PDB file of C-alpha atoms in Angstrom:
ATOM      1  CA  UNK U   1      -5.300   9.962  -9.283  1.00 40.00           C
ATOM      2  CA  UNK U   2      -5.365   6.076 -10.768  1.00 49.00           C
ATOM      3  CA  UNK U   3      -4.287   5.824 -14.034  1.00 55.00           C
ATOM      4  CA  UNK U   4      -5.585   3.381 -16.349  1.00 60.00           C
ATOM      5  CA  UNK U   5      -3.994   0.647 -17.859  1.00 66.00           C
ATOM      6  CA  UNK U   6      -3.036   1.081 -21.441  1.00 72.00           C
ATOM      7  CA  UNK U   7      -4.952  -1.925 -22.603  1.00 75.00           C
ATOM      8  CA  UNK U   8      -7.726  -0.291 -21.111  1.00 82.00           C
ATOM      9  CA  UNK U   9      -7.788   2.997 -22.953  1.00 78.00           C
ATOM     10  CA  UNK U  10      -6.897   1.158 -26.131  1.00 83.00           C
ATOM     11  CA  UNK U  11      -9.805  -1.428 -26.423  1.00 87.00           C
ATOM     12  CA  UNK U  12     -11.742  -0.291 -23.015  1.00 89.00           C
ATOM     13  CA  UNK U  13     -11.438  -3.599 -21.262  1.00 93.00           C
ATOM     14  CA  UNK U  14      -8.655  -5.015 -18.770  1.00 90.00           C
ATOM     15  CA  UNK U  15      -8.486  -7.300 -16.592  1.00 90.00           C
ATOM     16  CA  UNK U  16      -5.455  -7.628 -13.721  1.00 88.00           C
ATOM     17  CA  UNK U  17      -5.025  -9.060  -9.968  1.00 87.00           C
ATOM     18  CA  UNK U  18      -6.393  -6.711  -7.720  1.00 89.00           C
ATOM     19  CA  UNK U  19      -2.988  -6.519  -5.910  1.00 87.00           C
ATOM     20  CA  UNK U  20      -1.308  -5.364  -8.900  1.00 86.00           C
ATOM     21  CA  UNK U  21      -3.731  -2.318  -9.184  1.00 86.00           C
ATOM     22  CA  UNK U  22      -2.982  -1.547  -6.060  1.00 85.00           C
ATOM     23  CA  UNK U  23       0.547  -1.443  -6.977  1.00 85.00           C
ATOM     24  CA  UNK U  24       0.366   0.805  -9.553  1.00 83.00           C
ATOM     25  CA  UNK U  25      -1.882   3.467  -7.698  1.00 81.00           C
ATOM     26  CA  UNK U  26       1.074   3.648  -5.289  1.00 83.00           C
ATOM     27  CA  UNK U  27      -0.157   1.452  -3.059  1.00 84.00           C
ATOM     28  CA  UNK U  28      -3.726   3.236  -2.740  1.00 85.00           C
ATOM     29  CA  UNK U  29      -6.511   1.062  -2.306  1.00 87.00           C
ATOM     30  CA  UNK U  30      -9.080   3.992  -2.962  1.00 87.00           C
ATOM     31  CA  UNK U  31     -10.398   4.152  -6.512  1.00 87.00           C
ATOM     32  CA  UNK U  32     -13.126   5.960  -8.643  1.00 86.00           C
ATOM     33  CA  UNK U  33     -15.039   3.310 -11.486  1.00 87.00           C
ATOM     34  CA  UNK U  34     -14.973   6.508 -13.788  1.00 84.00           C
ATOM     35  CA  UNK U  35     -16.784   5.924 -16.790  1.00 84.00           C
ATOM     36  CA  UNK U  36     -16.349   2.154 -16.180  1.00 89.00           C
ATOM     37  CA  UNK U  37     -18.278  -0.979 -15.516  1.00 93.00           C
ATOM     38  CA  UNK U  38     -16.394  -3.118 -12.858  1.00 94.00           C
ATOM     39  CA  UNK U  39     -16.358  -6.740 -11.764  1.00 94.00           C
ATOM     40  CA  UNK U  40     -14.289  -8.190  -9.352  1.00 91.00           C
ATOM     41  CA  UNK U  41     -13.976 -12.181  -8.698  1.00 90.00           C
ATOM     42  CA  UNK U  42     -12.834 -12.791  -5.497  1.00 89.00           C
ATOM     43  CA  UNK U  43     -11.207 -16.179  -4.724  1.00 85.00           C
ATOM     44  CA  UNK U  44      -9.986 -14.934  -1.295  1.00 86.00           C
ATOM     45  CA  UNK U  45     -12.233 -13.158   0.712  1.00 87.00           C
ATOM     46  CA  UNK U  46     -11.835  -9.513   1.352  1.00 89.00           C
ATOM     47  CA  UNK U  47     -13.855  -6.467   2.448  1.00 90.00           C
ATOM     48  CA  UNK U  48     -14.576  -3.656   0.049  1.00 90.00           C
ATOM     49  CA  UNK U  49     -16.496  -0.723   0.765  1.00 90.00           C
ATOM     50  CA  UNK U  50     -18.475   1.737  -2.275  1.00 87.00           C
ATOM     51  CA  UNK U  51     -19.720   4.855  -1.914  1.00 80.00           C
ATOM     52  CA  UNK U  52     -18.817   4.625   2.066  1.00 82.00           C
ATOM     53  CA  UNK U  53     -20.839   1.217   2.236  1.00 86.00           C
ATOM     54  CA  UNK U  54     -19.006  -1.681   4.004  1.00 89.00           C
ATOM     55  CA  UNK U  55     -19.438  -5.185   2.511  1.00 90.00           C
ATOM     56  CA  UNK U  56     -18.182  -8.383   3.538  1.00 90.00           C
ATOM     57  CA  UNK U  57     -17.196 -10.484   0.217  1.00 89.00           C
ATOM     58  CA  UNK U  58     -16.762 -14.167   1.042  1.00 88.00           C
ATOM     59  CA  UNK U  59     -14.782 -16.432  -1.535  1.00 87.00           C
ATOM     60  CA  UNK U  60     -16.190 -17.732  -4.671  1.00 85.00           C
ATOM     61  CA  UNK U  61     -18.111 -14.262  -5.537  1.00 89.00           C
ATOM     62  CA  UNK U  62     -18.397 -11.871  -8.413  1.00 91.00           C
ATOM     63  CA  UNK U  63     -19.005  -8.439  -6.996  1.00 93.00           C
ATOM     64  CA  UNK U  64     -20.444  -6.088  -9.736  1.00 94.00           C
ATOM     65  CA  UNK U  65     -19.582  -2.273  -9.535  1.00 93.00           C
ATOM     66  CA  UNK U  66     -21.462   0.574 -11.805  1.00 89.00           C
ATOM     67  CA  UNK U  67     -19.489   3.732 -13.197  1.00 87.00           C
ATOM     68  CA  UNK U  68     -19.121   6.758 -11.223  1.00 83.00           C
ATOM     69  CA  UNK U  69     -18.409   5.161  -7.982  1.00 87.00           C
ATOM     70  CA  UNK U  70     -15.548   5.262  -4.966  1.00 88.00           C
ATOM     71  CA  UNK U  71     -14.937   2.077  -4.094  1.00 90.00           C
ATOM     72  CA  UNK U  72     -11.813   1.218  -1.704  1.00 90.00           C
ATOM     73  CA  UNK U  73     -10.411  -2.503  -0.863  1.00 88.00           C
ATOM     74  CA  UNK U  74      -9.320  -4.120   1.727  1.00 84.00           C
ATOM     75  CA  UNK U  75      -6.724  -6.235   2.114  1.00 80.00           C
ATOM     76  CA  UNK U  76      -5.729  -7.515  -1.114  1.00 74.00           C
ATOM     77  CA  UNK U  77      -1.980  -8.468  -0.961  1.00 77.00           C
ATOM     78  CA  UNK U  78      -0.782 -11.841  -2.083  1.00 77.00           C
ATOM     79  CA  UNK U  79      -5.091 -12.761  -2.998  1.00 84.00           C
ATOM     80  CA  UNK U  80      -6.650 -13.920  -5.388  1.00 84.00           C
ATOM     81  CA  UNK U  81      -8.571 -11.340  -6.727  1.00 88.00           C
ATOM     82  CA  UNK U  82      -9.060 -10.406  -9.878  1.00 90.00           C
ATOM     83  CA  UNK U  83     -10.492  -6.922 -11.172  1.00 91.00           C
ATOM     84  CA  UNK U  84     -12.802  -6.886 -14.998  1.00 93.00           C
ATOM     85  CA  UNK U  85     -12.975  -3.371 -16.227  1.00 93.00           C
ATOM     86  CA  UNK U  86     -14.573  -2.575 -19.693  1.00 93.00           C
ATOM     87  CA  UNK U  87     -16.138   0.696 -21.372  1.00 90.00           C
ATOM     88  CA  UNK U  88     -20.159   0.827 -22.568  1.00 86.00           C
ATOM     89  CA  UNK U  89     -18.645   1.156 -25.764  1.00 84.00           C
ATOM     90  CA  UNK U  90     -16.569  -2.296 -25.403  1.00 89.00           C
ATOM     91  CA  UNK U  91     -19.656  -4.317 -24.076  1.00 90.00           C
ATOM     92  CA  UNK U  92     -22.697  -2.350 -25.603  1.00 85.00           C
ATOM     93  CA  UNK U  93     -23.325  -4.274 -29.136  1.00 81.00           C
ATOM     94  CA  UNK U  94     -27.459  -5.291 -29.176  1.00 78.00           C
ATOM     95  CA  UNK U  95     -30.173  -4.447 -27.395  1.00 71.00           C
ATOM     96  CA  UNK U  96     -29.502  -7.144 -25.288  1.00 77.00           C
ATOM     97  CA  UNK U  97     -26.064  -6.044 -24.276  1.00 80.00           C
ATOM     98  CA  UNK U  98     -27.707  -2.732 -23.458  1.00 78.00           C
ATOM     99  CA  UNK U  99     -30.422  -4.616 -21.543  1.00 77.00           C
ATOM    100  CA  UNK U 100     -27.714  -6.248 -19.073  1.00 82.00           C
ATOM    101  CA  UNK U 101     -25.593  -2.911 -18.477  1.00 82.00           C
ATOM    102  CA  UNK U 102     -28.639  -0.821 -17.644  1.00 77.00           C
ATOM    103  CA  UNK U 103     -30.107  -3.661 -15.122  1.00 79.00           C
ATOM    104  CA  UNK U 104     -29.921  -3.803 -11.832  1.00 79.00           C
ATOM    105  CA  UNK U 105     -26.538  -5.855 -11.804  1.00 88.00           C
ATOM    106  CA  UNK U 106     -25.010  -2.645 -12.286  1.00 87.00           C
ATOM    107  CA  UNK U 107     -27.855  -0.165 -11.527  1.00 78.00           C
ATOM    108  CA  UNK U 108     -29.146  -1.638  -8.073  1.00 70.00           C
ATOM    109  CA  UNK U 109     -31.288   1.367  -6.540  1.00 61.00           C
ATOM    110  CA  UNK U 110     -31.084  -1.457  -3.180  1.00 69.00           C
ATOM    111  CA  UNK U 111     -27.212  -1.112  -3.202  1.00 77.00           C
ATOM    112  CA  UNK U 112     -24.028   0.207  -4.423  1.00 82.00           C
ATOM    113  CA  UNK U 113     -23.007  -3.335  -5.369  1.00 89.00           C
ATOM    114  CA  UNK U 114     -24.642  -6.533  -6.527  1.00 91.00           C
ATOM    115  CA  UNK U 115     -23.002  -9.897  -5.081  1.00 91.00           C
ATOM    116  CA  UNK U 116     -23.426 -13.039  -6.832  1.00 88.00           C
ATOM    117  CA  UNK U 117     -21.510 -16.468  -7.174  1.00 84.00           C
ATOM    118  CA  UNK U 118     -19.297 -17.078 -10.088  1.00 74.00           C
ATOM    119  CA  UNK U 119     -19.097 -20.247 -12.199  1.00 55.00           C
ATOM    120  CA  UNK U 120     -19.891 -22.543  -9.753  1.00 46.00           C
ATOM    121  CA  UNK U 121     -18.484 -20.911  -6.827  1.00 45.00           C
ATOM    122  CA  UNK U 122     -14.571 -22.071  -7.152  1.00 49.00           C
ATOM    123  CA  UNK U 123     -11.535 -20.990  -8.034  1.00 49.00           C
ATOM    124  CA  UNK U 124     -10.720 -23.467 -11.053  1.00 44.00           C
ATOM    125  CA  UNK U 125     -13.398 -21.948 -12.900  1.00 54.00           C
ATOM    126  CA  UNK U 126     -11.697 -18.575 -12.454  1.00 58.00           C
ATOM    127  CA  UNK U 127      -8.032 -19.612 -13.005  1.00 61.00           C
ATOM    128  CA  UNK U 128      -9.412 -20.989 -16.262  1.00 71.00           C
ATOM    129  CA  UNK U 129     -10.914 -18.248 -17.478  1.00 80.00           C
ATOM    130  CA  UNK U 130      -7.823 -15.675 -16.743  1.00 80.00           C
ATOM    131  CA  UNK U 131      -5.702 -18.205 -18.335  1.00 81.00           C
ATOM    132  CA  UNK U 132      -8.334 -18.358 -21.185  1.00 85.00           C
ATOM    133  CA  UNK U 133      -8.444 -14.658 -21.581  1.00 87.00           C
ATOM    134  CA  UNK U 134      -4.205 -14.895 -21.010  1.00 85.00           C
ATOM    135  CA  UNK U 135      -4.218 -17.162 -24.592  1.00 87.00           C
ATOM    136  CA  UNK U 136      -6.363 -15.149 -26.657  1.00 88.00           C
ATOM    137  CA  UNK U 137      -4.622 -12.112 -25.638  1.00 86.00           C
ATOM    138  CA  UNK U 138      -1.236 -13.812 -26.916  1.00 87.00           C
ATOM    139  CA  UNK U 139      -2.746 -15.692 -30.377  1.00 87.00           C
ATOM    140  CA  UNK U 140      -4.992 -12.326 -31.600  1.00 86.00           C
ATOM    141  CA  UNK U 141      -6.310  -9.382 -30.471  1.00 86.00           C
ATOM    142  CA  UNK U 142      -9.497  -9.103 -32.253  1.00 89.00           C
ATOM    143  CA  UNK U 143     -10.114 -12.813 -31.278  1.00 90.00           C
ATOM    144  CA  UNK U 144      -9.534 -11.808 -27.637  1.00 90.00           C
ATOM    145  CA  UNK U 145     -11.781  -9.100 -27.797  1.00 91.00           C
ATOM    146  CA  UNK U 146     -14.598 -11.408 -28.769  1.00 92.00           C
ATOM    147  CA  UNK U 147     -13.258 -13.744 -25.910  1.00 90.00           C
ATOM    148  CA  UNK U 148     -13.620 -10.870 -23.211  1.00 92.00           C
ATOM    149  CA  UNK U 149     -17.475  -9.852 -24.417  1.00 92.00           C
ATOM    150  CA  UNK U 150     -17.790 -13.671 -24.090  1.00 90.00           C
ATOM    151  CA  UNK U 151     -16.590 -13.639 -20.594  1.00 89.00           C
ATOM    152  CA  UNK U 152     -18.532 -10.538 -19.462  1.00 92.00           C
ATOM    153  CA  UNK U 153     -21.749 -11.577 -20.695  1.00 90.00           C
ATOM    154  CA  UNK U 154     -21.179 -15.302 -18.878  1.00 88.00           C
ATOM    155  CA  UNK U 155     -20.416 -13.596 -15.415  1.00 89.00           C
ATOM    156  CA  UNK U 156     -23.538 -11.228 -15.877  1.00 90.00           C
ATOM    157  CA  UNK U 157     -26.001 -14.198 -16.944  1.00 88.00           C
ATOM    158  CA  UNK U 158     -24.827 -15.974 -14.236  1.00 85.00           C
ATOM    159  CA  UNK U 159     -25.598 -13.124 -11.638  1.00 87.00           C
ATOM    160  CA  UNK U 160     -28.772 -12.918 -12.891  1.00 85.00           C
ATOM    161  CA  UNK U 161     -29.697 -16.165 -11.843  1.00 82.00           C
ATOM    162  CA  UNK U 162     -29.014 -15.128  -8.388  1.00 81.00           C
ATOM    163  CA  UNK U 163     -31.708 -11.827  -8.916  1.00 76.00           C
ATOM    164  CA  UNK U 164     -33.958 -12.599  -6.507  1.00 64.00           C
ATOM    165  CA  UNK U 165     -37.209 -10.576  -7.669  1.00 49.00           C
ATOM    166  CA  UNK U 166     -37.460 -10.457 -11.612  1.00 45.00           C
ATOM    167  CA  UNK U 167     -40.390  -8.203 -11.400  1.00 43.00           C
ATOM    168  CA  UNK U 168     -37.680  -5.552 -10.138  1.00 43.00           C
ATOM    169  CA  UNK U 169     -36.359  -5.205 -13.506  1.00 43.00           C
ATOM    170  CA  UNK U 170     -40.069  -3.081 -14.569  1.00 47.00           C
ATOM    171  CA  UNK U 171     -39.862  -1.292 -11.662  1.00 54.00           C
ATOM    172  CA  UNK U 172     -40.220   2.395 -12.515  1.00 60.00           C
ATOM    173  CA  UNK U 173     -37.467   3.182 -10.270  1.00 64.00           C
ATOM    174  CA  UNK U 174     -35.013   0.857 -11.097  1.00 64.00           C
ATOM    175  CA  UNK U 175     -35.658   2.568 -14.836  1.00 73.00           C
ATOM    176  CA  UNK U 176     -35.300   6.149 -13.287  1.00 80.00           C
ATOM    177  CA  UNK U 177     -31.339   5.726 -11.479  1.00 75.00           C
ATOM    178  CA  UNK U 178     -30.467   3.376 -14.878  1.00 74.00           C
ATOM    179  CA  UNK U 179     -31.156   6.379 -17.011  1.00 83.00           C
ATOM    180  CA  UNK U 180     -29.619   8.986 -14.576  1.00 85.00           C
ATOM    181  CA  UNK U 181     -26.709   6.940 -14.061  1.00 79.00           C
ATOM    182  CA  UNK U 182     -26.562   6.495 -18.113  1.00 84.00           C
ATOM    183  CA  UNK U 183     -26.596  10.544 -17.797  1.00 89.00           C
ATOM    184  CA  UNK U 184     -23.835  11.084 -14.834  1.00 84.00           C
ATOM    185  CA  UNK U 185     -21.735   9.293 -17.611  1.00 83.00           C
ATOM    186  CA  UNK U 186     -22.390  11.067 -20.489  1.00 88.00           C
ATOM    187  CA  UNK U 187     -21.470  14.180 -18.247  1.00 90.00           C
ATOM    188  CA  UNK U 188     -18.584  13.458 -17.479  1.00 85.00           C
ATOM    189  CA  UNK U 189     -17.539  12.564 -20.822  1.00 86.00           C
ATOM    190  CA  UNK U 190     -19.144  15.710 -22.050  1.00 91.00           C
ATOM    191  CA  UNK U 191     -19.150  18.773 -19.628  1.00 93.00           C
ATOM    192  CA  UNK U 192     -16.712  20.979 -21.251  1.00 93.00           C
ATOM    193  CA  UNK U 193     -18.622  20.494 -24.590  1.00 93.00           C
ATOM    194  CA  UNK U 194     -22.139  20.579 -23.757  1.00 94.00           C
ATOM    195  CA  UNK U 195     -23.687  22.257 -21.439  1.00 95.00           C
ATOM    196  CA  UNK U 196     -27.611  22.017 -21.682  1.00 95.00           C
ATOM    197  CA  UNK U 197     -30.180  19.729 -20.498  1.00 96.00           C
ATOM    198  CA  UNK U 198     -31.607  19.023 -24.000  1.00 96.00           C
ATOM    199  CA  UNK U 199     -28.277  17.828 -25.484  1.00 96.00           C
ATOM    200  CA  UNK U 200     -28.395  15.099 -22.745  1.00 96.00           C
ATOM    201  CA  UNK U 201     -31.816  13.780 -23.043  1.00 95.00           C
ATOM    202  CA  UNK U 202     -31.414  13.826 -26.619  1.00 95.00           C
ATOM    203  CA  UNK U 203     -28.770  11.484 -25.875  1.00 93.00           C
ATOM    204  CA  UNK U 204     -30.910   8.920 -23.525  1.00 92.00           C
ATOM    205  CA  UNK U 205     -33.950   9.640 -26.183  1.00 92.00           C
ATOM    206  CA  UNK U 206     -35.768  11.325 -23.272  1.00 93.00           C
ATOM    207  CA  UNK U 207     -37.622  15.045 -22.946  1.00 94.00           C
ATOM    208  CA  UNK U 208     -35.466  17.656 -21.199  1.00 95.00           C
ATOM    209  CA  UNK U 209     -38.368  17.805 -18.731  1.00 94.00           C
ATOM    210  CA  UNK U 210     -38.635  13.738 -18.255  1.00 93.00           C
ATOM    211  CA  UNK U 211     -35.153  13.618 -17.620  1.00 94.00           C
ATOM    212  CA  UNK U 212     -35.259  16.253 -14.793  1.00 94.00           C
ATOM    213  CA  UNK U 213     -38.074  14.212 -13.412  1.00 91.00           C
ATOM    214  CA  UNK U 214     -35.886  11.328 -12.967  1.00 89.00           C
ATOM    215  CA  UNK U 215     -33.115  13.448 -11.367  1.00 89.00           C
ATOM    216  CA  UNK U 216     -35.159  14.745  -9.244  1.00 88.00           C
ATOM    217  CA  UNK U 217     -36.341  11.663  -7.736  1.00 81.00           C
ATOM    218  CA  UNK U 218     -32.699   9.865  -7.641  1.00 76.00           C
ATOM    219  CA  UNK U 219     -31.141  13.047  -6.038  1.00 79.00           C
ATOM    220  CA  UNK U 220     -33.697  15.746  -5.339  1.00 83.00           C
ATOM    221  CA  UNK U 221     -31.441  17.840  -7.727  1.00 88.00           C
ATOM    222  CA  UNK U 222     -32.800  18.897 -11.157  1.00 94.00           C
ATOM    223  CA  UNK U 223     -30.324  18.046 -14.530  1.00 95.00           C
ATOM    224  CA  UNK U 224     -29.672  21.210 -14.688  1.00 96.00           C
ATOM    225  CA  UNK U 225     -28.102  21.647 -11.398  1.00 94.00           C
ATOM    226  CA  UNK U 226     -26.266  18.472 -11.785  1.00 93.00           C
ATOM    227  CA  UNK U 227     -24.382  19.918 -14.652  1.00 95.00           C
ATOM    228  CA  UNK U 228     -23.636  22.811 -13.239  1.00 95.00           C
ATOM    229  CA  UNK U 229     -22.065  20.967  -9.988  1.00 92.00           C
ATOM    230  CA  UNK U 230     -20.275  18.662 -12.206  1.00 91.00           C
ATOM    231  CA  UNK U 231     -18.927  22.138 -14.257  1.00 94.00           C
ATOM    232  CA  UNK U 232     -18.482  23.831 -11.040  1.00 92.00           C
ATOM    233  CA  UNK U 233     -16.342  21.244  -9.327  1.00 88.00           C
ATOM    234  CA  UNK U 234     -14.261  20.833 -12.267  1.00 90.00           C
ATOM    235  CA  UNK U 235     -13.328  24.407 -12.809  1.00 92.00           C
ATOM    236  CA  UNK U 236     -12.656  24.458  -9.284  1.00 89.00           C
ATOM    237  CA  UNK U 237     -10.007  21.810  -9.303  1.00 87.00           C
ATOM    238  CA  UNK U 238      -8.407  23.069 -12.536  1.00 89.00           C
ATOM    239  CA  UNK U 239      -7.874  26.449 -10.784  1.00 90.00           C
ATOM    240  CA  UNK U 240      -6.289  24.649  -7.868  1.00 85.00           C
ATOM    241  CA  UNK U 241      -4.497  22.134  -9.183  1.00 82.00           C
ATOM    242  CA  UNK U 242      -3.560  23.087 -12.466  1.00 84.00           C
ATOM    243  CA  UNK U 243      -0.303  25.029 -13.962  1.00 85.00           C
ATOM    244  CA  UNK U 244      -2.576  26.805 -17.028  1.00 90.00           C
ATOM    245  CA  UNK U 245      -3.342  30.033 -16.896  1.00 92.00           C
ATOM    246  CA  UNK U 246      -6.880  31.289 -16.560  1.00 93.00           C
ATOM    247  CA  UNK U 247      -7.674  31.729 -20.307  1.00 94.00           C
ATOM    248  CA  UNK U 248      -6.562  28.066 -21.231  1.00 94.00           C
ATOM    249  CA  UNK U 249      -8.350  27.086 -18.225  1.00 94.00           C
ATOM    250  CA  UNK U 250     -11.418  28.570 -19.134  1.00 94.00           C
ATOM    251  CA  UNK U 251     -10.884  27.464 -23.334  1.00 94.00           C
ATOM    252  CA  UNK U 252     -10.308  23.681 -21.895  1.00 93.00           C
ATOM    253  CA  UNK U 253     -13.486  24.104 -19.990  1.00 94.00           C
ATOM    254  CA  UNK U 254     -15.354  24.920 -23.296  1.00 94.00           C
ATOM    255  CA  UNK U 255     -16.362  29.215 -22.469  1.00 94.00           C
ATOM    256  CA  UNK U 256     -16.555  31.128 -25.017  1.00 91.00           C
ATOM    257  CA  UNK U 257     -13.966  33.891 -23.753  1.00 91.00           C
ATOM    258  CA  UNK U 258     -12.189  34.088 -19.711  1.00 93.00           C
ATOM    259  CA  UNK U 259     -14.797  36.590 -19.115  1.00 93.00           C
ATOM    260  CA  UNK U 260     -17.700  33.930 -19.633  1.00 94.00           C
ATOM    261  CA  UNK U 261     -15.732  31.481 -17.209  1.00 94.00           C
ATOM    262  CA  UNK U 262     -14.890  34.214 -14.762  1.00 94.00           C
ATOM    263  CA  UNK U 263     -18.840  34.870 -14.147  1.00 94.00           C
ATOM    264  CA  UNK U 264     -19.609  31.532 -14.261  1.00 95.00           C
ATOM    265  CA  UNK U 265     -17.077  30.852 -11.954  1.00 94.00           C
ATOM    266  CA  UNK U 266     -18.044  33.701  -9.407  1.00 94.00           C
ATOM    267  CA  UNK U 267     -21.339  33.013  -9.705  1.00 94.00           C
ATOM    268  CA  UNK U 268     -21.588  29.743  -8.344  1.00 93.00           C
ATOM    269  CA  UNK U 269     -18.110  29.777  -6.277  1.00 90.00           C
ATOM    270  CA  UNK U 270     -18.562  33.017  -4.578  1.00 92.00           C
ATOM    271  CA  UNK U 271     -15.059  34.438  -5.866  1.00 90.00           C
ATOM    272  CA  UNK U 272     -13.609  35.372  -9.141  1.00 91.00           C
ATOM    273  CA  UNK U 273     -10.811  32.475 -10.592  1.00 91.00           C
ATOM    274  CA  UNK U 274      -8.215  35.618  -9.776  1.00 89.00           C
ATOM    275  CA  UNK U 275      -9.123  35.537  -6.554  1.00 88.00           C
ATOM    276  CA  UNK U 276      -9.044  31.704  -6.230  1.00 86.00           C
ATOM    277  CA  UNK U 277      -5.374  31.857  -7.162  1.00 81.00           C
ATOM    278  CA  UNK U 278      -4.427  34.382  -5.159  1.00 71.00           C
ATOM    279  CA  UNK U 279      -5.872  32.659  -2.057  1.00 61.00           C
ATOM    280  CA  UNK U 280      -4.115  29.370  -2.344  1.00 55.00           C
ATOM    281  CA  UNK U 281      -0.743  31.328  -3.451  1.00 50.00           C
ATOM    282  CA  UNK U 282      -1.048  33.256  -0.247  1.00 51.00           C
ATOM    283  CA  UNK U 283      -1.730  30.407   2.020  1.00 49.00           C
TER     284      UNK U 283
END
């Protein structure tokens, strides 16, 4: 798996040529956006395709990717392409911050992506403001902070002059995948420590039951079952792929005891953890 860039864990934004990412997954041009909001300038056009969804990027766009999805490149080496990553809790200041990261820049129920030109559609504008960002960076770090909100907010005001039906931003579904998208993020920052529907829509200010509504209608799956896939798959792949034993294992995954994991684990895996092991160590 991609790590992330230590800039980005420190101050949750980065921003780096795409080819240089590439690079540094090992040459992998398959990603996940994780918990993080993604936009890509492309000088050079390339082909990128989310969530199994081809698109065609020509030169001179801003391509704007949500959190939580797979996104693979295509031919990247030697472009000019650069890649803006930044946490909620980088951007998300005001009410008007929150405004733009729940819209439907990011949260487009239409598509995985939202396409839109760039400062004028040329690459000056975007050489100047790497090369901005590049001076900041060097002078101050709390000034280039404030420089990088600066530059996000820019690039997403200037997308939204290319939204071509305001009205869309009342729509009731366009609300519906922002908040369940706000929710797939808070679980996966939160799985091992909370497991309930409640502690969720407390968290998006929602009723357990309003929240289930929306899930419902994004991906004909109740919260409930949403957290327990998300649980599920995880404890799968730390059995697999993991050297801890079951008890640290199941103490990571926030159970009570190895028995609570082991019947949560059977339960919705069809086999024990024990028996998980065993399996891959005799194949």
């Amino acid at each position: 798996m991609y790590t992330i860039t230590n800039q980005l864990q420190k101050i949750g934004f980065s921003i780096n040529l795409l080819s240089e990412i590439i690079k540094r997954n090992n040459g992998s041009k398959k990603f996940n956006t994780l918990e993080y909001y993604c936009i890509c300038l492309v000088a050079d056009s390339t082909k990128l395709t989310v969530s199994g969804v081809s698109h065609n990027i020509e030169a001179g766009n801003a391509v704007f990717i949500g959190p939580q999805k797979n996104v693979e490149f295509g031919d990247a080496e030697g472009k000019e392409i650069y890649t803006i990553a930044f946490s909620s809790d980088f951007y998300d200041r005001s009410s008007k911050d929150s405004f733009f990261m729940n819209s439907q820049i990011f949260y487009n129920y239409q598509s995985e992506v939202f396409i839109a030109p760039y400062f004028g559609n040329t690459i000056y504008n975007e050489i100047v403001l790497v090369d901005r960002l590049s001076k900041f960076r060097e002078k101050n770090e709390s000034l280039y902070i404030s420089a990088a909100h600066n530059a996000i907010e820019g690039l997403i005001l200037d997308a939204f002059l290319h939204i071509g039906c305001p009205q869309a931003e009342n729509d009731e579904r366009l609300m519906f995948v922002s908040h369940v998208n706000r929710f797939k993020i808070l679980l996966q920052r939160d799985f091992k420590t909370a497991k309930k529907v409640s502690y969720y829509a407390d968290e998006l200010r929602l009723s357990p039951r309003r929240l289930t509504e929306m899930t419902e209608y994004v991906y004909g799956k109740s919260a409930k079952q949403l957290i327990i896939e998300k649980i599920k798959l995880e404890c799968e792949k730390a059995i697999k792929y993991s050297n801890f034993t079951l008890s640290e294992i199941a103490y990571d995954m926030g159970f009570n005891d190895e028995g609570n994991f082991s019947n949560f684990v059977k339960k919705h895996c069809g086999k024990k953890p024990s028996e998980m092991r065993l399996t891959l160590v005799s194949n």
